[in-house]
PDB file of C-alpha atoms and ligand atoms in Angstrom:
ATOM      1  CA  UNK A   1     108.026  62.936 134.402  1.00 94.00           C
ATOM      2  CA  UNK A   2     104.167  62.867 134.476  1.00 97.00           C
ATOM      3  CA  UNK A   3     102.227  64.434 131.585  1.00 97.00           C
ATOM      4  CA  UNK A   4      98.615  64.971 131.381  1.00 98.00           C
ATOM      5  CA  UNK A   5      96.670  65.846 128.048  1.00 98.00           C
ATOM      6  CA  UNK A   6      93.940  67.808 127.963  1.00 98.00           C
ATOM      7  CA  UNK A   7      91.698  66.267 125.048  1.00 98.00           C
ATOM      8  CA  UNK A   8      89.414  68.477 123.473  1.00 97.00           C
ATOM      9  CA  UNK A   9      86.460  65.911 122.306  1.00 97.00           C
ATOM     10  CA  UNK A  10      83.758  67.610 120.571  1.00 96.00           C
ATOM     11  CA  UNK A  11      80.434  69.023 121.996  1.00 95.00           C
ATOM     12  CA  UNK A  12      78.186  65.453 121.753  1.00 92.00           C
ATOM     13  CA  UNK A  13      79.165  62.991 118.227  1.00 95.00           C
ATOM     14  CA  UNK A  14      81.585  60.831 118.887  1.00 95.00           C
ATOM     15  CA  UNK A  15      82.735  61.736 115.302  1.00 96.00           C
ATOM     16  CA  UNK A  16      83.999  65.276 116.293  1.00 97.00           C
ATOM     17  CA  UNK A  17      87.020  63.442 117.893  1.00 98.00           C
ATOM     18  CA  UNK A  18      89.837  64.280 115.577  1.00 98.00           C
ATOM     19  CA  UNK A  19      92.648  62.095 114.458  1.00 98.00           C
ATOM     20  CA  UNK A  20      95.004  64.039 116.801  1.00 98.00           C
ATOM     21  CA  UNK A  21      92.654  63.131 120.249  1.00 98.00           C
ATOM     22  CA  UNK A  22      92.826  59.589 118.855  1.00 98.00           C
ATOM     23  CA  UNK A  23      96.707  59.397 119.054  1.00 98.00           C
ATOM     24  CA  UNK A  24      96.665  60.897 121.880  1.00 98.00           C
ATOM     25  CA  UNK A  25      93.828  58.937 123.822  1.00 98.00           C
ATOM     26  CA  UNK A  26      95.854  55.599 122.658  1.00 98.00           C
ATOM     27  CA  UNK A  27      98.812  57.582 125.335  1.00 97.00           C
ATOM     28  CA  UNK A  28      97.202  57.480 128.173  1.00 98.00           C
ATOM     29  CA  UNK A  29      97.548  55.855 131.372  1.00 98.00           C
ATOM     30  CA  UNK A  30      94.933  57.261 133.784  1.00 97.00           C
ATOM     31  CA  UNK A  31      91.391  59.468 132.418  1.00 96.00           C
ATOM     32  CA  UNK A  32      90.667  61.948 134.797  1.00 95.00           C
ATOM     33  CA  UNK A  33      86.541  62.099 134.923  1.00 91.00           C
ATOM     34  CA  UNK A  34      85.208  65.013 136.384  1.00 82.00           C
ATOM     35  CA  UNK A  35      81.356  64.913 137.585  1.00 70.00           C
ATOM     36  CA  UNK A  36      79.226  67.451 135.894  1.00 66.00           C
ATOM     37  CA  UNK A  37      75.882  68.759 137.578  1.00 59.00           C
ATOM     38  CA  UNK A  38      72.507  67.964 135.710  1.00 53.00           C
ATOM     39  CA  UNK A  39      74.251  67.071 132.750  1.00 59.00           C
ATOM     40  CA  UNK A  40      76.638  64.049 134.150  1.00 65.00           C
ATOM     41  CA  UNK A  41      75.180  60.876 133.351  1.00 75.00           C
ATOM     42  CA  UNK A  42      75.274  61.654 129.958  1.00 77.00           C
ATOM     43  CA  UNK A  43      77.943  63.144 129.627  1.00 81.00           C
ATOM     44  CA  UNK A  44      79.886  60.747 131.339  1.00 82.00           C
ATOM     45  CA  UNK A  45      78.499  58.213 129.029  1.00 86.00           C
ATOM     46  CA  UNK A  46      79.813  59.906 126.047  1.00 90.00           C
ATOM     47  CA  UNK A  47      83.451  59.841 127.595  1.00 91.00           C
ATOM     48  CA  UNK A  48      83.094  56.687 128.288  1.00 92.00           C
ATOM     49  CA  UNK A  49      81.688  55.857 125.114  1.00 94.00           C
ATOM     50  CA  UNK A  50      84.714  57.494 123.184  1.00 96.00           C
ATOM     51  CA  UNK A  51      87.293  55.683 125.170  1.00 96.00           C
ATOM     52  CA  UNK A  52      86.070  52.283 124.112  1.00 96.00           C
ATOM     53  CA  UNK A  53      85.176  53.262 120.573  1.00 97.00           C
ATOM     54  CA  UNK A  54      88.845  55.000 120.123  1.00 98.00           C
ATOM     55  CA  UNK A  55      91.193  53.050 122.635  1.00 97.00           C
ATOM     56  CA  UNK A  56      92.770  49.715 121.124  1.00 96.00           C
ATOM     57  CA  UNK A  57      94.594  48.537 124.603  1.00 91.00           C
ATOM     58  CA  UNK A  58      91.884  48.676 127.446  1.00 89.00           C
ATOM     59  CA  UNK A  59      94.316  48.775 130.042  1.00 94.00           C
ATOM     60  CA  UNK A  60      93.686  52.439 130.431  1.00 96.00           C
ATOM     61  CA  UNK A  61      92.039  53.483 133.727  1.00 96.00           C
ATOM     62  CA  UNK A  62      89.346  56.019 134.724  1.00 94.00           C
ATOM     63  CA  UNK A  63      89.002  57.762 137.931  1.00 94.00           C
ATOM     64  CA  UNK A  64      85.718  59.819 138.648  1.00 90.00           C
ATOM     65  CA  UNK A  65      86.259  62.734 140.994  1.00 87.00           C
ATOM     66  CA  UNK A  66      83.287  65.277 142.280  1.00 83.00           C
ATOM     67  CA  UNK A  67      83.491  69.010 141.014  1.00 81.00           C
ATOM     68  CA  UNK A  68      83.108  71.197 144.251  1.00 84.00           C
ATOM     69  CA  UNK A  69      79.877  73.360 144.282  1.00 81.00           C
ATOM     70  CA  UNK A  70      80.121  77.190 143.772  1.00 81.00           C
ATOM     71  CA  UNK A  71      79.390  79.090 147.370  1.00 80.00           C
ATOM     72  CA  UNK A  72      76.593  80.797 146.856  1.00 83.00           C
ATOM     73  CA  UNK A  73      77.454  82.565 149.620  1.00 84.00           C
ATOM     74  CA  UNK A  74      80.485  84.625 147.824  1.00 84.00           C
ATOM     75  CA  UNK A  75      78.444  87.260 146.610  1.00 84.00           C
ATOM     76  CA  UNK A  76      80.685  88.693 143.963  1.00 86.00           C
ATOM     77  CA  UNK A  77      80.450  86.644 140.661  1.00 83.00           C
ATOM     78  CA  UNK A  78      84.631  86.564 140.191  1.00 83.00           C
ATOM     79  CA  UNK A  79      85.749  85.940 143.838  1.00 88.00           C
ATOM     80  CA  UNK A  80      83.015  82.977 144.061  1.00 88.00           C
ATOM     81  CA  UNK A  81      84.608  81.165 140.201  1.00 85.00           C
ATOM     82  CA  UNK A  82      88.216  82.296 141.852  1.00 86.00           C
ATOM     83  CA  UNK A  83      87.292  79.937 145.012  1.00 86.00           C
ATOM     84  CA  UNK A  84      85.773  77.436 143.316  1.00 86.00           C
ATOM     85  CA  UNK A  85      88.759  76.991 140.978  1.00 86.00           C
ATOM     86  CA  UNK A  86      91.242  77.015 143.970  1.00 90.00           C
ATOM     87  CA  UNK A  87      88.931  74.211 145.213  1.00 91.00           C
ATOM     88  CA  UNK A  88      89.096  72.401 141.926  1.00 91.00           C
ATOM     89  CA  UNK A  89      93.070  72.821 141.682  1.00 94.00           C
ATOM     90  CA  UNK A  90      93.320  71.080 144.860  1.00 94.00           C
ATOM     91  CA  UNK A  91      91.296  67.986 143.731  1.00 94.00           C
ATOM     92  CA  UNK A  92      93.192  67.874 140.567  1.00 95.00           C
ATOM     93  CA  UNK A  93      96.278  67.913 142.554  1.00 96.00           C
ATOM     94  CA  UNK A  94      95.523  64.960 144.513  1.00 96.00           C
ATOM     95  CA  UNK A  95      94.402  63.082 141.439  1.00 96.00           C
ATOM     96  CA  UNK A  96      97.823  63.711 140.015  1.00 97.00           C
ATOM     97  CA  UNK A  97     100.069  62.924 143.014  1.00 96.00           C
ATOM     98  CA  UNK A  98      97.796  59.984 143.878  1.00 96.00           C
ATOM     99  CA  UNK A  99      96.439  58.413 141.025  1.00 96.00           C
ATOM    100  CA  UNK A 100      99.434  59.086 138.785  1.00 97.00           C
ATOM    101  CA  UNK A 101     102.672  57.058 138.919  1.00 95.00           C
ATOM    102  CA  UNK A 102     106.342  59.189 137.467  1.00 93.00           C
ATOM    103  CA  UNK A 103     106.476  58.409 133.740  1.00 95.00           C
ATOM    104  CA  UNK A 104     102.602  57.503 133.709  1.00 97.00           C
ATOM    105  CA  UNK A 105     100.355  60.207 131.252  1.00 98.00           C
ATOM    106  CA  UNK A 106      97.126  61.005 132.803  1.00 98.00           C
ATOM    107  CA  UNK A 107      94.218  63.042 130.965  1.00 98.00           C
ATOM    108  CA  UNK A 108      91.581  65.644 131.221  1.00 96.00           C
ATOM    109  CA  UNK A 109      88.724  65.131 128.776  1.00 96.00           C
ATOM    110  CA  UNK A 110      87.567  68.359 127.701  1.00 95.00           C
ATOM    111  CA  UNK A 111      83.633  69.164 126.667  1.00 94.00           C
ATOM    112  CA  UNK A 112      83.675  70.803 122.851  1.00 96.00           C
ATOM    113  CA  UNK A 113      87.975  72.673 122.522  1.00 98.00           C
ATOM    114  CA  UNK A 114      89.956  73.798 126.040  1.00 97.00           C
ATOM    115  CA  UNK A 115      90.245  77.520 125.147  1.00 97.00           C
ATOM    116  CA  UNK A 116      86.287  78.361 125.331  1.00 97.00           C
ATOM    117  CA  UNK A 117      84.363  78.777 128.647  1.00 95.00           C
ATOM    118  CA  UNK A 118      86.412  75.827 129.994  1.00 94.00           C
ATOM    119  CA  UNK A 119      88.727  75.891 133.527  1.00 91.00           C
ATOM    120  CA  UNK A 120      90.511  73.054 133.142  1.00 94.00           C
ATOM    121  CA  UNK A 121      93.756  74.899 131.622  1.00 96.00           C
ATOM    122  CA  UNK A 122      93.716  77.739 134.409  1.00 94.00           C
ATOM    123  CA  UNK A 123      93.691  74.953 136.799  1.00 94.00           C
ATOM    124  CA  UNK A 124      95.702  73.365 135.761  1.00 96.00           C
ATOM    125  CA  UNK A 125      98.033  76.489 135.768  1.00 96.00           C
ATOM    126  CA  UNK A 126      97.303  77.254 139.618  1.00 95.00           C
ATOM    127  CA  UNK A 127      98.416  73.015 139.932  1.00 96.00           C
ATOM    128  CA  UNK A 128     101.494  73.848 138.241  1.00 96.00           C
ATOM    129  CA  UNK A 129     102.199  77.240 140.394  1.00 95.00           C
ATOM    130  CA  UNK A 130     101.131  75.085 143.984  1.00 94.00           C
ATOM    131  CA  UNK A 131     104.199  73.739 142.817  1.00 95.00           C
ATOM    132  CA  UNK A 132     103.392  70.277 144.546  1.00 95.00           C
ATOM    133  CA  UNK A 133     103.533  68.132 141.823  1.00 95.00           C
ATOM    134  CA  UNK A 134     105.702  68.484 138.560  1.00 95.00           C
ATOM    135  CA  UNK A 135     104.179  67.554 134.936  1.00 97.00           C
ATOM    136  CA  UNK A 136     104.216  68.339 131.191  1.00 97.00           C
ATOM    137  CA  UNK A 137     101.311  69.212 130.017  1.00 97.00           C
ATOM    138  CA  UNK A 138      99.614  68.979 126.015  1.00 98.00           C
ATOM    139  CA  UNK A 139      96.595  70.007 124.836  1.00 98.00           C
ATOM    140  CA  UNK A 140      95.043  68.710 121.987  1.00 98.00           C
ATOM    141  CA  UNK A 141      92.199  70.937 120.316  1.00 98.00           C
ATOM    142  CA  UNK A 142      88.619  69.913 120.232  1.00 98.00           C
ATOM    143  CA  UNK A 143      85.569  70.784 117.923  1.00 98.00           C
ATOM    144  CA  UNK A 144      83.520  73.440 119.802  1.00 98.00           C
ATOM    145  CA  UNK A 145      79.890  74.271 120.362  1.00 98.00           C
ATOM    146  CA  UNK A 146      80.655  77.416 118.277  1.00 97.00           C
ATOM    147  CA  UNK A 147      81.518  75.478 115.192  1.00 97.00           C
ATOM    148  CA  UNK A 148      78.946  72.739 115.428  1.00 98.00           C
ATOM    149  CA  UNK A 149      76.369  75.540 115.593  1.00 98.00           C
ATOM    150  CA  UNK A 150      78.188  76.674 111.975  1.00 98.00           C
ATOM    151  CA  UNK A 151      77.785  74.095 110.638  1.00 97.00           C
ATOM    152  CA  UNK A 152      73.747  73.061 112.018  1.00 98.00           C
ATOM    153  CA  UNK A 153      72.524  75.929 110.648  1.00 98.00           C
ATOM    154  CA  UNK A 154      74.679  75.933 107.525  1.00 97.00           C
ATOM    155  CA  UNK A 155      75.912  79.708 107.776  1.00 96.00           C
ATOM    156  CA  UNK A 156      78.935  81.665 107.994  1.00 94.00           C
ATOM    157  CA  UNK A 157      79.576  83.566 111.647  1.00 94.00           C
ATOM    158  CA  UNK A 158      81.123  86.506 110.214  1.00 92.00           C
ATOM    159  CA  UNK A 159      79.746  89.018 108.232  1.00 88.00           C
ATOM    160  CA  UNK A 160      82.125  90.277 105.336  1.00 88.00           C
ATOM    161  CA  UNK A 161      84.672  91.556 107.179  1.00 89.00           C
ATOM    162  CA  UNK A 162      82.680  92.257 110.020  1.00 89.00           C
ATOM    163  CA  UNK A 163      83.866  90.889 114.263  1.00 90.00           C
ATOM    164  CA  UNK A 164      82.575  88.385 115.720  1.00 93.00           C
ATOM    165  CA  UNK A 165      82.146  88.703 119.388  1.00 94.00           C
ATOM    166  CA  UNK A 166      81.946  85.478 122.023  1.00 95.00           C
ATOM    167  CA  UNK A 167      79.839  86.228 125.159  1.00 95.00           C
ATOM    168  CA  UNK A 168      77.493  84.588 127.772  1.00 95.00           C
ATOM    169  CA  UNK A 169      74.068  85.078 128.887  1.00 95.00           C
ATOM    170  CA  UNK A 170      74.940  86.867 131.693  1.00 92.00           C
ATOM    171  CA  UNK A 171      76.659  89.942 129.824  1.00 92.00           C
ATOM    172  CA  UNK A 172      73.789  89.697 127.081  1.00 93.00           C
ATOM    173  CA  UNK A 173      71.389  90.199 129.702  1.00 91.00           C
ATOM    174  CA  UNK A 174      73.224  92.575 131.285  1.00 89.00           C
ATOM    175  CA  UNK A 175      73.963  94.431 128.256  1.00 83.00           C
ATOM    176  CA  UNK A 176      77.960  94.459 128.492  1.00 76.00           C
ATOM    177  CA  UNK A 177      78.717  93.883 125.149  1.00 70.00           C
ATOM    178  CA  UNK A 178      77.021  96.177 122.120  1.00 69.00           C
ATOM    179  CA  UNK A 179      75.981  93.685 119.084  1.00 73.00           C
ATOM    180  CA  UNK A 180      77.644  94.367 116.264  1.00 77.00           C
ATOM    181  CA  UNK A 181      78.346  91.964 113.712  1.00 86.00           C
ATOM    182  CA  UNK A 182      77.347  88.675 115.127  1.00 92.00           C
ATOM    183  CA  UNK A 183      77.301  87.985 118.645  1.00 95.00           C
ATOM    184  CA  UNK A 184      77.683  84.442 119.688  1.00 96.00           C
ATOM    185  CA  UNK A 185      76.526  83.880 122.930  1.00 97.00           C
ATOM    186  CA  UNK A 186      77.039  80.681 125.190  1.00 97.00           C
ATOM    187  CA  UNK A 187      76.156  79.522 129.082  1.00 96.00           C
ATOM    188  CA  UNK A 188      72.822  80.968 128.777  1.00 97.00           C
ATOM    189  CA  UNK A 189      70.134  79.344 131.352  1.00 94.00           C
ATOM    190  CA  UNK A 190      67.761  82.282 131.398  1.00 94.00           C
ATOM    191  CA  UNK A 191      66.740  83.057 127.782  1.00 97.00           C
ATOM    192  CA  UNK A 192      68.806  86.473 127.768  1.00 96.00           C
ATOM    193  CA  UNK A 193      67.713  86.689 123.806  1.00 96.00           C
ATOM    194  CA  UNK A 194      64.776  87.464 125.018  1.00 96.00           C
ATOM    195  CA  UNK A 195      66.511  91.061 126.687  1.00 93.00           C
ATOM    196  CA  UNK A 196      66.943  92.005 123.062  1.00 93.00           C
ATOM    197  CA  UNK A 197      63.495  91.296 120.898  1.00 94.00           C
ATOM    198  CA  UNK A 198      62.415  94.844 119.228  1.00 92.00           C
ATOM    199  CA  UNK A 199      66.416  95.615 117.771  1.00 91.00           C
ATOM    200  CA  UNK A 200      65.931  94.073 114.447  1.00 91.00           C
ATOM    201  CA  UNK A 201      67.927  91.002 115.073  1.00 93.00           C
ATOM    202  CA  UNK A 202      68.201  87.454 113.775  1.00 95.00           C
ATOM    203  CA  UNK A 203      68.560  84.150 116.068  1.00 97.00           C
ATOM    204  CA  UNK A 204      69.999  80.999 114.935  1.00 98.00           C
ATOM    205  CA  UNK A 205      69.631  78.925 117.783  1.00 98.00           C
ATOM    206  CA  UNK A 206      70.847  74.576 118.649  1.00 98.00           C
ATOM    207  CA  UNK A 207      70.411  72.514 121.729  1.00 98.00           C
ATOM    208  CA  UNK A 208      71.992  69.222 121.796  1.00 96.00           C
ATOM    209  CA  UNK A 209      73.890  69.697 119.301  1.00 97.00           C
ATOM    210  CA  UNK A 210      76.019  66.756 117.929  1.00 95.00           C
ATOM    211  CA  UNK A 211      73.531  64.624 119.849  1.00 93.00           C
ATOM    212  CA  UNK A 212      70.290  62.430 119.584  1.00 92.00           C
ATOM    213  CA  UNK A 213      68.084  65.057 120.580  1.00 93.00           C
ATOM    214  CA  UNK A 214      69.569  68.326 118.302  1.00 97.00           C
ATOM    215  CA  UNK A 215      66.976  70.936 117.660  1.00 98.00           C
ATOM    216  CA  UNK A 216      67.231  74.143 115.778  1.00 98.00           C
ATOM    217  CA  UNK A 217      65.276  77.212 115.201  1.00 98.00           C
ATOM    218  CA  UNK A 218      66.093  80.357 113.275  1.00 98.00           C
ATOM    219  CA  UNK A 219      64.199  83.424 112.024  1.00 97.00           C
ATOM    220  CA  UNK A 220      63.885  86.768 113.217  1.00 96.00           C
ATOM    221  CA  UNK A 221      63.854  87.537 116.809  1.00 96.00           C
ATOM    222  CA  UNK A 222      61.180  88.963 117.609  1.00 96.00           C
ATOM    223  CA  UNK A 223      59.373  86.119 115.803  1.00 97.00           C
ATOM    224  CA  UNK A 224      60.880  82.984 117.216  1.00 98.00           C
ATOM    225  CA  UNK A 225      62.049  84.451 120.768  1.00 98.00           C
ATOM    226  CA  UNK A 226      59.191  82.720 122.491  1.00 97.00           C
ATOM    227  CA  UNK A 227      58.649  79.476 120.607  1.00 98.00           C
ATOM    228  CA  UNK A 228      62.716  79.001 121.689  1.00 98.00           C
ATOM    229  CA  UNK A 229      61.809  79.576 125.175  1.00 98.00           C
ATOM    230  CA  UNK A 230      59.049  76.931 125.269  1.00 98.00           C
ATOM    231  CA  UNK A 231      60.821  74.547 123.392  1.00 98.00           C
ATOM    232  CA  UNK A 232      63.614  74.987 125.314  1.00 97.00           C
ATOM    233  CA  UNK A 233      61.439  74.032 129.226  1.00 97.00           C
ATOM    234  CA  UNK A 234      60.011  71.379 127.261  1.00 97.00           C
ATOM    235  CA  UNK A 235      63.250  70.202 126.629  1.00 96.00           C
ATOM    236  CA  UNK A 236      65.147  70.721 129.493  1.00 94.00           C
ATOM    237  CA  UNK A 237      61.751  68.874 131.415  1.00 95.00           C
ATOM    238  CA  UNK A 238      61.951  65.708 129.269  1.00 94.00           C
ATOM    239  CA  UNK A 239      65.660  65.431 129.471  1.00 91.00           C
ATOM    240  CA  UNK A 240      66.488  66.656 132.374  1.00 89.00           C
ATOM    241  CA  UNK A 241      69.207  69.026 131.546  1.00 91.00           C
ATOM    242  CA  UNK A 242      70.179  71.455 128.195  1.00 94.00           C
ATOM    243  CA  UNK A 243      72.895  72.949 126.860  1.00 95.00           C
ATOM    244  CA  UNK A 244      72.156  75.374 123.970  1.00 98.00           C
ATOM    245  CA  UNK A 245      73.822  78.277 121.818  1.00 98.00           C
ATOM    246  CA  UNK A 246      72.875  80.679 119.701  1.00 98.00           C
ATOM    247  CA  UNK A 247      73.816  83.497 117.636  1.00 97.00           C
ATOM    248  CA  UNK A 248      72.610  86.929 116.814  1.00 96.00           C
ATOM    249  CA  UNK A 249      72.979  89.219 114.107  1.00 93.00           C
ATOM    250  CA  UNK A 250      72.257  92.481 112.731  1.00 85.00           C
ATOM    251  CA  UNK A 251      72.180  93.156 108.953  1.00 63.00           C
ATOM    252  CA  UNK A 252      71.985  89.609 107.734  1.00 53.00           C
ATOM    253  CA  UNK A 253      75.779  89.724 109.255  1.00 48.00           C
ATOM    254  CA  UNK A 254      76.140  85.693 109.195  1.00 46.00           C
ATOM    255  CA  UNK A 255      75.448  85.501 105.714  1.00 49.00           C
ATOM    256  CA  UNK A 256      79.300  85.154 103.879  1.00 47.00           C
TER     257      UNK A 256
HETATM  258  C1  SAM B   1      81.112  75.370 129.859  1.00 91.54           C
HETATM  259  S1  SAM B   1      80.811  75.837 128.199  1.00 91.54           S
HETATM  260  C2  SAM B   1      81.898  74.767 127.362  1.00 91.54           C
HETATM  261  C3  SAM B   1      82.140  75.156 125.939  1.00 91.54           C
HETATM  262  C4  SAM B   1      83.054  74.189 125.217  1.00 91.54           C
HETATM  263  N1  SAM B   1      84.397  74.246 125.732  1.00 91.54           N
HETATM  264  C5  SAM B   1      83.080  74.452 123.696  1.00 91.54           C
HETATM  265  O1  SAM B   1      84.170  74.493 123.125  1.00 91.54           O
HETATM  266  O2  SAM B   1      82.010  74.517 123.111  1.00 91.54           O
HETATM  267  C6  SAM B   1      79.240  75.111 127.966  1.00 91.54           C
HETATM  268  C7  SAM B   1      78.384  75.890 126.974  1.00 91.54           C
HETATM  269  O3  SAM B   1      78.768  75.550 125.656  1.00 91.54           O
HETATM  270  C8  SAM B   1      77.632  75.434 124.824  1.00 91.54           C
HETATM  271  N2  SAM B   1      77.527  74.017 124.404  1.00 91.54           N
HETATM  272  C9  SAM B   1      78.439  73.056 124.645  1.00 91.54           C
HETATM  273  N3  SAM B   1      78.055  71.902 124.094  1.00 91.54           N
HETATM  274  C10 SAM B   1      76.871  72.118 123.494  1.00 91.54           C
HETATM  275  C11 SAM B   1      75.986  71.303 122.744  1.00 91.54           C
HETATM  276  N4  SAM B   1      76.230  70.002 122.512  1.00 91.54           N
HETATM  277  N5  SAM B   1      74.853  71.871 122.262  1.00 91.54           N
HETATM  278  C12 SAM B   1      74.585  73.174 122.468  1.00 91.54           C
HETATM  279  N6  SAM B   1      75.394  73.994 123.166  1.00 91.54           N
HETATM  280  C13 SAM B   1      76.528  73.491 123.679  1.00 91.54           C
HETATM  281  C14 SAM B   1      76.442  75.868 125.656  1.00 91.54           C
HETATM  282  O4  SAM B   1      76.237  77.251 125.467  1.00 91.54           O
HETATM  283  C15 SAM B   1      76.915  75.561 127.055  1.00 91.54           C
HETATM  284  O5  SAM B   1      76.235  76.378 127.991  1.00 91.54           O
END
């Protein structure tokens, strides 16, 4: 039978691969590439980069496939990510009927660990129900933004005994999730910190993070808000793309 791994690879060092990913990149038959947006060259380059730093045989292949745009024309935000996925479990499909021979192990590189703000496993689900192609699938874990940001700013995300809640810009901005604790808050490409400057909070906040460019800035909110925002255009200008996290807390909640 076909299998496919989905690799969790860290959010930018090379070094975040674990010992696990290595075994299983040293497996595989065919890397799946999917192309990114903004981001892609570079992160295409990392992939790239880990396969040749990690793989001892290079008789792997890799086969880049385009990601299908969102249709902006699906005005609800869940029915347009439902259609795009269906898109996306089509193309993965193919990929595994066509670029996959019985017995071969194909793989699914996956940005930072599978289980956060990633599709790949719930397509991978809708491949499986299409019921088109049969394979076993295992997922190796993966270092995630969440945990690099830890560790850059050298703080605990809990409070004592306190929640931690994951969210996204989106529900920040839209207020869908009270902060309590420390809030955590990824895919954010309109400053929604800035939504919540006058509540007493605290912002430790990374772009790049595991990469050439990291940056950091903490303090208190209402202090650093805009200095993030400017730094953050300046970045995204002289790069050309950004991906950033941050988290916020009440009550000195991330110290331990
Ligand atoms: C589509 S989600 C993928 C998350 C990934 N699965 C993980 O485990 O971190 C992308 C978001 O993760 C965060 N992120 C991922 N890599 C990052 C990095 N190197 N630096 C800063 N934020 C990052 C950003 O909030 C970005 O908008």
């Amino acid at each position: 039978m076909k299998t496919i791994h989905v690799i969790g690879i860290g959010v930018g060092n090379p070094e975040h691969v674990t010992v696990q990913a290595i075994n299983a990149l040293n497996k595989v038959d065919v890397f799946f590439f999917m192309d990114k947006g903004e981001a892609k060259e570079d992160l295409v380059r990392l992939r790239r980069e880990i396969c040749e730093r990690y793989i001892e045989k290079k008789t792997y292949r890799i086969v880049e496939a385009a990601d299908p745009v969102r249709d902006p024309a699906i005005e609800d935000y869940r029915e347009r990510v439902e259609a795009w996925h269906q898109q996306r479990a089509v193309i993965y499909e193919q990929l595994i009927l066509s670029e996959l021979q019985q017995d071969q192990v194909g793989a699914f590189l996956v940005w930072g660990d599978p289980s956060l703000y990633d599709s790949t496993l719930r397509i991978l689900d809708q491949v499986k129900a299409r019921a088109q192609v049969d394979f076993a699938m295992n997922i190796v874990p993966g270092i995630s933004s969440m945990q690099a940001l830890a560790a850059a700013h050298k703080i605990s995300l809990n409070g004592l005994g306190e929640s931690v809640t994951i969210t996204t810009g989106r529900r920040l901005a839209a207020r869908l999730n009270p902060i309590e604790g420390t809030t955590l808050v990824m895919l954010d490409g309109q400053c929604a910190f800035k939504s919540r400057v006058g509540e007493d909070l605290e912002i430790h906040w990374t772009a790049y993070l595991g990469m050439q460019h990291e940056i950091s800035i903490a303090g208190r909110l209402d202090e650093v808000a805009e200095l993030i925002e400017q730094v953050r255009d300046e970045c995204r200008s002289k790069h050309g793309w950004i991906m950033d996290i941050y988290v916020l807390s009440n009550d000195h909640a991330s110290q331990p």
